[in-house]
């Protein structure tokens, strides 16, 4: 239901969910991320380049991941948000919570 | 060895034996005769000496000499000895070395006659001499020349032997001729026997023998009669065998023809039976169905059925009649008719099976029974009620691909016991759920090793098939069963019925207005988004407007689906979108618990990461993105109205 592409860059896990992150699909990403974080991934970049839609359910997952990573002493960076996604982040005040970068390289640099 | 040869040997043997015996007898008698002659000569000599002897015997030497000379003149005599009574040798002449003891002399004299002594090698003859008074005065012993004796005997034997050989040869010739004469009839009979054995008997062979008046003639006549009988019988038998073979071939042809006809009729019966099963599924926008029955033999005992009870309800059934072949097929038609009639009354499944059972118990002369799974789907609500009698409950392939077995209802097969009540069960289907009904021909298909296909394989086969068409789902299972059982004969009818519930997707567009009905399923939101997007494109609405609208609808519908009802049932959410002059208005109507988005607290977006609560964002987004949000509760329904103004300047 939700395709998640993931790669590694020098020990940083880059996660790229594709398509819609809504109430029907958010659970998939949540499970996926929580598993990875629990098994020790603490430097994560959420690459939203392929994401064209996010609802509050998706925001919830990002928030949960952020809290967990912070508790584990890691870093969670975001990048490549499309304008509709940016607007949602804006309204929700998420820009205050997360570092959002324009490109993947910037996010990787920040995540080290 | 042939009879003739035996006969020849026998006769020759006999003649040879006679010749040999004769020769031996002759030799013996010749010797005897010679010895007797010598004895006679001895007596004669003794007589000559009789009157002239005194005690010493030398008183009359002339007489003595005369006697001995006479004796010696005989060629056979070799020597002469004159003894006194006590055995003393008085006078010798010629060659004689024998000494006579008194005892022997006495013995010889006591005998009163001549005694042959000495055996074969040195034959002696002793003749007693008496004096004038007749008293024994001595003895004359004559020695015969053995060589001469032997010579005579040898001559005699030679003659006899030659005669014997000639006799034997003559005998052989005679025997050969005799044998032929005697055995000829037997040989004829022998030939006749061989001829019978070789099945080439000709009575002509025996013609000379049968004319005889002796035992051979009788034998030949009887044999001839028997042989003829045998030949006749054989000819009869062969004729009979040919006739019977012909009859058998004819019957065989008739049998084959009959079998072909029977096969043709059974095939026709199968075609007719297949024709009685509904060929196509009733069409309806809320569901799609497919069913298939593959019989094990030409006519089967399984059936399926799909009946439109009314505009919104469809009844589906699969059933399995006990046994196979023609009786099962008949009962199948009967039970199907019964079930159909009762189902058309519209009663719930449990009640239908109860009534159907009663009817089948009544009219069941062959004591057959049928297992049934019957259910009714209400297309408006997605509610599926079902009951089963001795049958596997349906499988449910959920819209997310999971496969579960619906709970059983504990019913017994129909047609066996009177007065049974059938329980039923209800499930609520969501959009994209699929029901899979089947008979045990699927799960109990055996492979060559005797392993059954089983529930697990069936479940696995149906997993994640929710996107396939109903026909594709059925075919996937049927192919899997086919492949599994490859080679092993199909032991039971295989039937399956697939029903996909699509939900009532009322989407209506009229002018600038869109109306749709969703079921309370999160997957519906995506569908709604697509519909709204398409609608917006056609109305040339700004993309941001469409995005904001969809997100708002998403958040509100998600809340409603997640928290709006306490049951598991399907509920409707009606959404309408209207494009006005300067604004787009959307309305959401549902019968969920009262929920007013306006009264939800606004989350504090200034809190930092650790302090932000997870929930509460959805409604906040709606209130921020939409220009207006209005709420009303009317007749037990929530009404939420969203207004988004159409700015002439797009933000993106």
Tab-separated table of C-alpha atoms in Angstrom, chain B residues 5 9 26 43 52 56 88 90 97 109 149 193 201 288 301 325 385 399 409 429 473 483 542 560 585 598 605:
chain	number	residue	atom	x	y	z
B	5	UNK	CA	14.001	-105.803	-34.373
B	9	UNK	CA	16.814	-110.698	-32.057
B	26	UNK	CA	27.144	-133.482	-28.662
B	43	UNK	CA	35.756	-155.794	-20.367
B	52	UNK	CA	43.932	-167.814	-17.682
B	56	UNK	CA	50.118	-163.900	-10.084
B	88	UNK	CA	49.769	-155.001	-6.722
B	90	UNK	CA	51.508	-157.581	-11.947
B	97	UNK	CA	51.763	-144.706	-14.478
B	109	UNK	CA	35.337	-154.247	-8.129
B	149	UNK	CA	40.184	-138.617	-26.985
B	193	UNK	CA	-1.387	-93.767	-35.109
B	201	UNK	CA	-5.517	-89.954	-40.750
B	288	UNK	CA	-19.269	-9.074	-9.040
B	301	UNK	CA	-23.398	-34.095	-7.460
B	325	UNK	CA	-22.867	-40.513	-10.938
B	385	UNK	CA	-25.766	-13.531	6.512
B	399	UNK	CA	-9.529	-5.859	0.835
B	409	UNK	CA	-22.570	-22.387	12.070
B	429	UNK	CA	-18.243	-6.757	4.274
B	473	UNK	CA	-9.331	-15.637	-8.323
B	483	UNK	CA	-1.438	-28.753	-10.742
B	542	UNK	CA	-6.927	25.634	-8.845
B	560	UNK	CA	-15.449	9.719	11.429
B	585	UNK	CA	-18.603	24.236	-0.900
B	598	UNK	CA	-15.273	23.371	15.716
B	605	UNK	CA	2.030	24.478	17.821
